[in-house]
Amino acid sequence: MYKGRRVILIAPAYNEEVKIAEVVRRAPRDIIDTVLVVDDGSTDGTASAARDKGAVVISLGAVLGVGAAIRTGFDKAKAEGFDIAVVIAGNNKDAPEEITRLLDPICDDNMDFVMGSRWREGGRHGGDMPFYRKIATRLHPMLVGFFCGKRITESTNGYRAMKVSVLDDKRIDLRQAWLDRYELEVYLLMKVLRLGYRCTEVPVSKIYPPKAIGNTKMKPGIDWWRMLRPIFLIGLGLRK
């Protein structure tokens, strides 16, 4: 529990046997009530590695997509009465030690949604980050901001925190089939911005693992298109 709020940390993971163990190990247990790993159909030892470090694991049984995994985590957060849900990368790119940066605006300033940004002053990025992603992760928030009427620096970072009560808003429909993969994270950000929720950004670290052990599961073509789709579908009113 943190400042009177029950906190769940949700880590979607696919074939991250080595890295997920580090994510779970680094999670500060004096702050986080439950570390939940949602195993998206992994064929390696992701689930057992996470359990061995003390995480609760939900196995989807098939590859459904990161969006479906995050949605599963949100379902558990709602069902078990958590106050705050934090989503973190399952491949050890994010810093669990920085979680209070995400929690404090909710606990102290009554923010509804907090986005971790590597591009805010005080944020860091490094490691084997592909060059095209350095460009894409700067341009993408410009597009999101344009369609939401907000100035933001980050829109593709999965490290974010939110009040679980936001998920009760019927105008935010995470169960649409087109949100099963990378679309969900962008969709959710755009909805909270456009619906007038109290949102802010905080500086965080985003350090990519060595390419030799796999630094991303994203496919440069199709998966970046999936991250662009919500901008136009929501921005132009083609989806709800």
mmCIF file of C-alpha atoms in Angstrom:
data_model
loop_
_atom_site.group_PDB
_atom_site.id
_atom_site.type_symbol
_atom_site.label_atom_id
_atom_site.label_comp_id
_atom_site.label_asym_id
_atom_site.label_seq_id
_atom_site.Cartn_x
_atom_site.Cartn_y
_atom_site.Cartn_z
ATOM 1 C CA MET A 1 0.000 0.000 0.000
ATOM 2 C CA TYR A 2 1.212 3.509 -0.789
ATOM 3 C CA LYS A 3 -0.226 6.565 0.952
ATOM 4 C CA GLY A 4 -3.398 4.658 1.737
ATOM 5 C CA ARG A 5 -3.880 3.323 -1.820
ATOM 6 C CA ARG A 6 -3.714 -0.303 -2.883
ATOM 7 C CA VAL A 7 -1.389 -0.615 -5.881
ATOM 8 C CA ILE A 8 -1.125 -3.353 -8.505
ATOM 9 C CA LEU A 9 1.816 -3.496 -10.920
ATOM 10 C CA ILE A 10 0.871 -5.117 -14.244
ATOM 11 C CA ALA A 11 3.624 -6.516 -16.470
ATOM 12 C CA PRO A 12 2.516 -8.025 -19.799
ATOM 13 C CA ALA A 13 5.144 -10.481 -21.014
ATOM 14 C CA TYR A 14 5.806 -12.724 -23.990
ATOM 15 C CA ASN A 15 8.866 -14.995 -24.014
ATOM 16 C CA GLU A 16 10.740 -12.900 -21.433
ATOM 17 C CA GLU A 17 12.024 -15.670 -19.147
ATOM 18 C CA VAL A 18 15.250 -13.869 -18.216
ATOM 19 C CA LYS A 19 14.054 -10.273 -18.182
ATOM 20 C CA ILE A 20 10.718 -10.739 -16.398
ATOM 21 C CA ALA A 21 12.533 -12.190 -13.396
ATOM 22 C CA GLU A 22 14.464 -8.924 -13.087
ATOM 23 C CA VAL A 23 11.307 -6.819 -13.405
ATOM 24 C CA VAL A 24 9.645 -8.740 -10.577
ATOM 25 C CA ARG A 25 12.781 -8.753 -8.425
ATOM 26 C CA ARG A 26 13.209 -4.994 -8.733
ATOM 27 C CA ALA A 27 9.591 -4.151 -7.889
ATOM 28 C CA PRO A 28 9.470 -2.409 -4.465
ATOM 29 C CA ARG A 29 7.221 -4.618 -2.323
ATOM 30 C CA ASP A 30 6.820 -1.989 0.391
ATOM 31 C CA ILE A 31 4.867 0.062 -2.167
ATOM 32 C CA ILE A 32 3.267 -2.486 -4.482
ATOM 33 C CA ASP A 33 0.608 -4.787 -3.053
ATOM 34 C CA THR A 34 0.571 -7.200 -5.998
ATOM 35 C CA VAL A 35 2.984 -7.753 -8.863
ATOM 36 C CA LEU A 36 0.944 -9.296 -11.665
ATOM 37 C CA VAL A 37 2.594 -10.832 -14.719
ATOM 38 C CA VAL A 38 0.233 -11.575 -17.594
ATOM 39 C CA ASP A 39 1.881 -14.246 -19.724
ATOM 40 C CA ASP A 40 0.758 -13.757 -23.319
ATOM 41 C CA GLY A 41 1.171 -17.317 -24.591
ATOM 42 C CA SER A 42 4.909 -17.628 -23.939
ATOM 43 C CA THR A 43 6.664 -20.811 -25.051
ATOM 44 C CA ASP A 44 9.596 -20.403 -22.654
ATOM 45 C CA GLY A 45 9.726 -20.263 -18.857
ATOM 46 C CA THR A 46 8.305 -16.760 -18.453
ATOM 47 C CA ALA A 47 5.490 -17.828 -16.129
ATOM 48 C CA SER A 48 7.636 -19.967 -13.831
ATOM 49 C CA ALA A 49 10.417 -17.355 -13.691
ATOM 50 C CA ALA A 50 7.903 -14.714 -12.586
ATOM 51 C CA ARG A 51 6.329 -17.001 -9.982
ATOM 52 C CA ASP A 52 9.739 -17.924 -8.596
ATOM 53 C CA LYS A 53 10.352 -14.241 -7.849
ATOM 54 C CA GLY A 54 6.989 -13.861 -6.117
ATOM 55 C CA ALA A 55 4.679 -12.545 -8.828
ATOM 56 C CA VAL A 56 1.073 -13.539 -9.350
ATOM 57 C CA VAL A 57 0.830 -14.955 -12.880
ATOM 58 C CA ILE A 58 -2.121 -15.157 -15.248
ATOM 59 C CA SER A 59 -1.385 -17.221 -18.358
ATOM 60 C CA LEU A 60 -3.508 -16.421 -21.400
ATOM 61 C CA GLY A 61 -2.720 -19.780 -23.019
ATOM 62 C CA ALA A 62 -2.254 -18.298 -26.486
ATOM 63 C CA VAL A 63 -0.691 -15.214 -28.032
ATOM 64 C CA LEU A 64 -3.527 -12.688 -27.821
ATOM 65 C CA GLY A 65 -1.474 -9.495 -27.854
ATOM 66 C CA VAL A 66 -0.117 -6.935 -25.417
ATOM 67 C CA GLY A 67 -3.426 -5.071 -25.376
ATOM 68 C CA ALA A 68 -5.299 -8.203 -24.350
ATOM 69 C CA ALA A 69 -2.700 -8.858 -21.649
ATOM 70 C CA ILE A 70 -3.018 -5.349 -20.214
ATOM 71 C CA ARG A 71 -6.815 -5.595 -20.318
ATOM 72 C CA THR A 72 -6.597 -8.845 -18.350
ATOM 73 C CA GLY A 73 -4.522 -7.035 -15.747
ATOM 74 C CA PHE A 74 -7.070 -4.228 -15.544
ATOM 75 C CA ASP A 75 -9.837 -6.783 -15.042
ATOM 76 C CA LYS A 76 -7.999 -8.171 -12.018
ATOM 77 C CA ALA A 77 -7.368 -4.669 -10.685
ATOM 78 C CA LYS A 78 -11.096 -3.917 -10.802
ATOM 79 C CA ALA A 79 -12.218 -7.297 -9.481
ATOM 80 C CA GLU A 80 -9.923 -7.137 -6.458
ATOM 81 C CA GLY A 81 -10.556 -3.516 -5.531
ATOM 82 C CA PHE A 82 -7.181 -1.949 -6.229
ATOM 83 C CA ASP A 83 -7.021 1.842 -6.210
ATOM 84 C CA ILE A 84 -4.142 2.364 -8.652
ATOM 85 C CA ALA A 85 -2.941 0.262 -11.574
ATOM 86 C CA VAL A 86 0.581 0.710 -12.900
ATOM 87 C CA VAL A 87 1.607 -0.853 -16.214
ATOM 88 C CA ILE A 88 5.271 -1.639 -16.814
ATOM 89 C CA ALA A 89 7.203 -3.316 -19.632
ATOM 90 C CA GLY A 90 7.884 -7.004 -19.098
ATOM 91 C CA ASN A 91 11.298 -6.807 -20.763
ATOM 92 C CA ASN A 92 13.085 -4.777 -18.069
ATOM 93 C CA LYS A 93 13.229 -1.510 -20.042
ATOM 94 C CA ASP A 94 11.519 0.451 -17.273
ATOM 95 C CA ALA A 95 12.691 1.186 -13.741
ATOM 96 C CA PRO A 96 10.361 -0.196 -11.056
ATOM 97 C CA GLU A 97 12.356 1.848 -8.541
ATOM 98 C CA GLU A 98 10.854 4.994 -10.107
ATOM 99 C CA ILE A 99 7.256 3.953 -9.448
ATOM 100 C CA THR A 100 6.679 6.667 -6.845
ATOM 101 C CA ARG A 101 7.169 9.254 -9.589
ATOM 102 C CA LEU A 102 4.011 7.845 -11.175
ATOM 103 C CA LEU A 103 2.094 7.359 -7.937
ATOM 104 C CA ASP A 104 2.694 10.711 -6.239
ATOM 105 C CA PRO A 105 0.668 12.837 -8.699
ATOM 106 C CA ILE A 106 -2.316 10.539 -8.117
ATOM 107 C CA CYS A 107 -1.927 10.345 -4.343
ATOM 108 C CA ASP A 108 -0.898 13.964 -3.703
ATOM 109 C CA ASP A 109 -2.432 15.975 -6.553
ATOM 110 C CA ASN A 110 -5.519 13.877 -7.373
ATOM 111 C CA MET A 111 -4.405 13.162 -10.925
ATOM 112 C CA ASP A 112 -6.322 10.434 -12.748
ATOM 113 C CA PHE A 113 -3.672 9.302 -15.225
ATOM 114 C CA VAL A 114 0.107 9.671 -15.141
ATOM 115 C CA MET A 115 2.305 8.980 -18.150
ATOM 116 C CA GLY A 116 5.982 8.200 -17.746
ATOM 117 C CA SER A 117 8.055 10.161 -20.255
ATOM 118 C CA ARG A 118 11.648 9.544 -21.232
ATOM 119 C CA TRP A 119 11.626 12.928 -22.966
ATOM 120 C CA ARG A 120 10.650 15.136 -20.014
ATOM 121 C CA GLU A 121 13.432 16.996 -18.231
ATOM 122 C CA GLY A 122 14.933 14.516 -15.802
ATOM 123 C CA GLY A 123 13.974 11.512 -17.923
ATOM 124 C CA ARG A 124 16.517 9.167 -19.482
ATOM 125 C CA HIS A 125 16.733 6.920 -22.498
ATOM 126 C CA GLY A 126 19.515 4.670 -23.652
ATOM 127 C CA GLY A 127 20.724 1.177 -24.305
ATOM 128 C CA ASP A 128 20.197 -0.483 -27.671
ATOM 129 C CA MET A 129 17.289 1.720 -28.729
ATOM 130 C CA PRO A 130 16.830 1.391 -32.508
ATOM 131 C CA PHE A 131 17.401 4.669 -34.348
ATOM 132 C CA TYR A 132 14.014 4.606 -36.053
ATOM 133 C CA ARG A 133 12.357 4.424 -32.628
ATOM 134 C CA LYS A 134 14.179 7.538 -31.470
ATOM 135 C CA ILE A 135 12.505 9.370 -34.330
ATOM 136 C CA ALA A 136 9.125 7.653 -34.085
ATOM 137 C CA THR A 137 8.793 8.171 -30.339
ATOM 138 C CA ARG A 138 9.205 11.930 -30.828
ATOM 139 C CA LEU A 139 6.812 12.254 -33.761
ATOM 140 C CA HIS A 140 4.044 10.015 -32.396
ATOM 141 C CA PRO A 141 3.173 12.250 -29.393
ATOM 142 C CA MET A 142 2.965 15.246 -31.700
ATOM 143 C CA LEU A 143 0.193 13.516 -33.630
ATOM 144 C CA VAL A 144 -1.587 12.364 -30.483
ATOM 145 C CA GLY A 145 -1.333 15.842 -29.014
ATOM 146 C CA PHE A 146 -2.715 17.424 -32.175
ATOM 147 C CA PHE A 147 -5.849 15.270 -32.167
ATOM 148 C CA CYS A 148 -6.317 15.659 -28.403
ATOM 149 C CA GLY A 149 -5.637 19.378 -28.187
ATOM 150 C CA LYS A 150 -2.834 18.816 -25.680
ATOM 151 C CA ARG A 151 0.908 19.295 -25.668
ATOM 152 C CA ILE A 152 2.569 16.029 -24.653
ATOM 153 C CA THR A 153 6.066 14.598 -24.956
ATOM 154 C CA GLU A 154 5.298 10.874 -24.718
ATOM 155 C CA SER A 155 2.650 8.546 -26.128
ATOM 156 C CA THR A 156 4.351 5.214 -26.818
ATOM 157 C CA ASN A 157 5.839 4.479 -23.402
ATOM 158 C CA GLY A 158 3.899 1.727 -21.655
ATOM 159 C CA TYR A 159 5.035 2.839 -18.185
ATOM 160 C CA ARG A 160 2.004 4.635 -16.785
ATOM 161 C CA ALA A 161 -0.289 4.724 -13.742
ATOM 162 C CA MET A 162 -3.987 5.407 -13.392
ATOM 163 C CA LYS A 163 -6.850 5.367 -10.961
ATOM 164 C CA VAL A 164 -8.641 2.063 -11.421
ATOM 165 C CA SER A 165 -11.950 3.947 -11.196
ATOM 166 C CA VAL A 166 -11.247 5.452 -14.638
ATOM 167 C CA LEU A 167 -11.876 1.994 -16.089
ATOM 168 C CA ASP A 168 -15.524 2.226 -14.993
ATOM 169 C CA ASP A 169 -16.156 4.974 -17.553
ATOM 170 C CA LYS A 170 -18.450 3.468 -20.213
ATOM 171 C CA ARG A 171 -17.004 5.872 -22.777
ATOM 172 C CA ILE A 172 -13.693 3.995 -22.536
ATOM 173 C CA ASP A 173 -14.325 0.649 -24.214
ATOM 174 C CA LEU A 174 -11.223 -1.508 -23.909
ATOM 175 C CA ARG A 175 -13.076 -4.637 -25.045
ATOM 176 C CA GLN A 176 -13.142 -3.705 -28.708
ATOM 177 C CA ALA A 177 -11.441 -6.475 -30.693
ATOM 178 C CA TRP A 178 -9.167 -4.059 -32.550
ATOM 179 C CA LEU A 179 -7.462 -3.145 -29.256
ATOM 180 C CA ASP A 180 -5.912 -6.560 -28.581
ATOM 181 C CA ARG A 181 -2.404 -5.557 -29.611
ATOM 182 C CA TYR A 182 -0.457 -2.285 -29.484
ATOM 183 C CA GLU A 183 -3.502 -0.138 -30.174
ATOM 184 C CA LEU A 184 -4.845 -0.335 -26.617
ATOM 185 C CA GLU A 185 -2.165 1.774 -24.959
ATOM 186 C CA VAL A 186 -2.521 4.642 -27.429
ATOM 187 C CA TYR A 187 -6.321 4.371 -27.373
ATOM 188 C CA LEU A 188 -6.422 4.644 -23.584
ATOM 189 C CA LEU A 189 -4.121 7.663 -23.542
ATOM 190 C CA MET A 190 -6.193 9.454 -26.176
ATOM 191 C CA LYS A 191 -9.469 8.719 -24.410
ATOM 192 C CA VAL A 192 -8.383 10.069 -21.032
ATOM 193 C CA LEU A 193 -6.961 13.180 -22.699
ATOM 194 C CA ARG A 194 -10.047 13.822 -24.828
ATOM 195 C CA LEU A 195 -12.514 13.093 -22.025
ATOM 196 C CA GLY A 196 -10.957 15.675 -19.754
ATOM 197 C CA TYR A 197 -9.394 13.480 -17.103
ATOM 198 C CA ARG A 198 -6.657 15.032 -15.000
ATOM 199 C CA CYS A 199 -3.484 13.832 -16.733
ATOM 200 C CA THR A 200 0.182 14.637 -16.357
ATOM 201 C CA GLU A 201 3.618 13.396 -17.389
ATOM 202 C CA VAL A 202 6.582 12.599 -15.163
ATOM 203 C CA PRO A 203 10.203 11.905 -16.144
ATOM 204 C CA VAL A 204 11.236 8.242 -16.132
ATOM 205 C CA SER A 205 14.042 6.081 -17.478
ATOM 206 C CA LYS A 206 13.684 3.892 -20.564
ATOM 207 C CA ILE A 207 16.797 1.773 -21.045
ATOM 208 C CA TYR A 208 16.715 -0.804 -23.828
ATOM 209 C CA PRO A 209 18.340 -4.189 -23.174
ATOM 210 C CA PRO A 210 21.178 -5.363 -25.446
ATOM 211 C CA LYS A 211 19.976 -6.296 -28.901
ATOM 212 C CA ALA A 212 21.657 -9.692 -28.511
ATOM 213 C CA ILE A 213 19.124 -10.750 -25.874
ATOM 214 C CA GLY A 214 16.172 -9.081 -27.575
ATOM 215 C CA ASN A 215 15.339 -5.436 -26.955
ATOM 216 C CA THR A 216 11.828 -5.333 -28.407
ATOM 217 C CA LYS A 217 9.053 -7.573 -29.687
ATOM 218 C CA MET A 218 7.702 -4.859 -31.972
ATOM 219 C CA LYS A 219 7.820 -5.383 -35.719
ATOM 220 C CA PRO A 220 8.841 -2.075 -37.353
ATOM 221 C CA GLY A 221 6.097 -2.115 -39.992
ATOM 222 C CA ILE A 222 2.856 -3.669 -38.803
ATOM 223 C CA ASP A 223 3.229 -2.871 -35.116
ATOM 224 C CA TRP A 224 3.973 0.800 -35.687
ATOM 225 C CA TRP A 225 0.900 0.935 -37.898
ATOM 226 C CA ARG A 226 -1.032 -0.516 -34.964
ATOM 227 C CA MET A 227 0.220 2.349 -32.815
ATOM 228 C CA LEU A 228 -0.833 4.880 -35.438
ATOM 229 C CA ARG A 229 -4.327 3.464 -36.017
ATOM 230 C CA PRO A 230 -5.944 4.853 -32.855
ATOM 231 C CA ILE A 231 -4.714 8.349 -33.641
ATOM 232 C CA PHE A 232 -6.756 8.493 -36.817
ATOM 233 C CA LEU A 233 -9.655 6.251 -35.820
ATOM 234 C CA ILE A 234 -10.296 8.122 -32.582
ATOM 235 C CA GLY A 235 -9.116 11.491 -33.841
ATOM 236 C CA LEU A 236 -11.479 11.372 -36.818
ATOM 237 C CA GLY A 237 -14.342 9.857 -34.851
ATOM 238 C CA LEU A 238 -14.338 6.574 -36.777
ATOM 239 C CA ARG A 239 -14.219 4.468 -33.588
ATOM 240 C CA LYS A 240 -15.554 5.137 -30.114
#
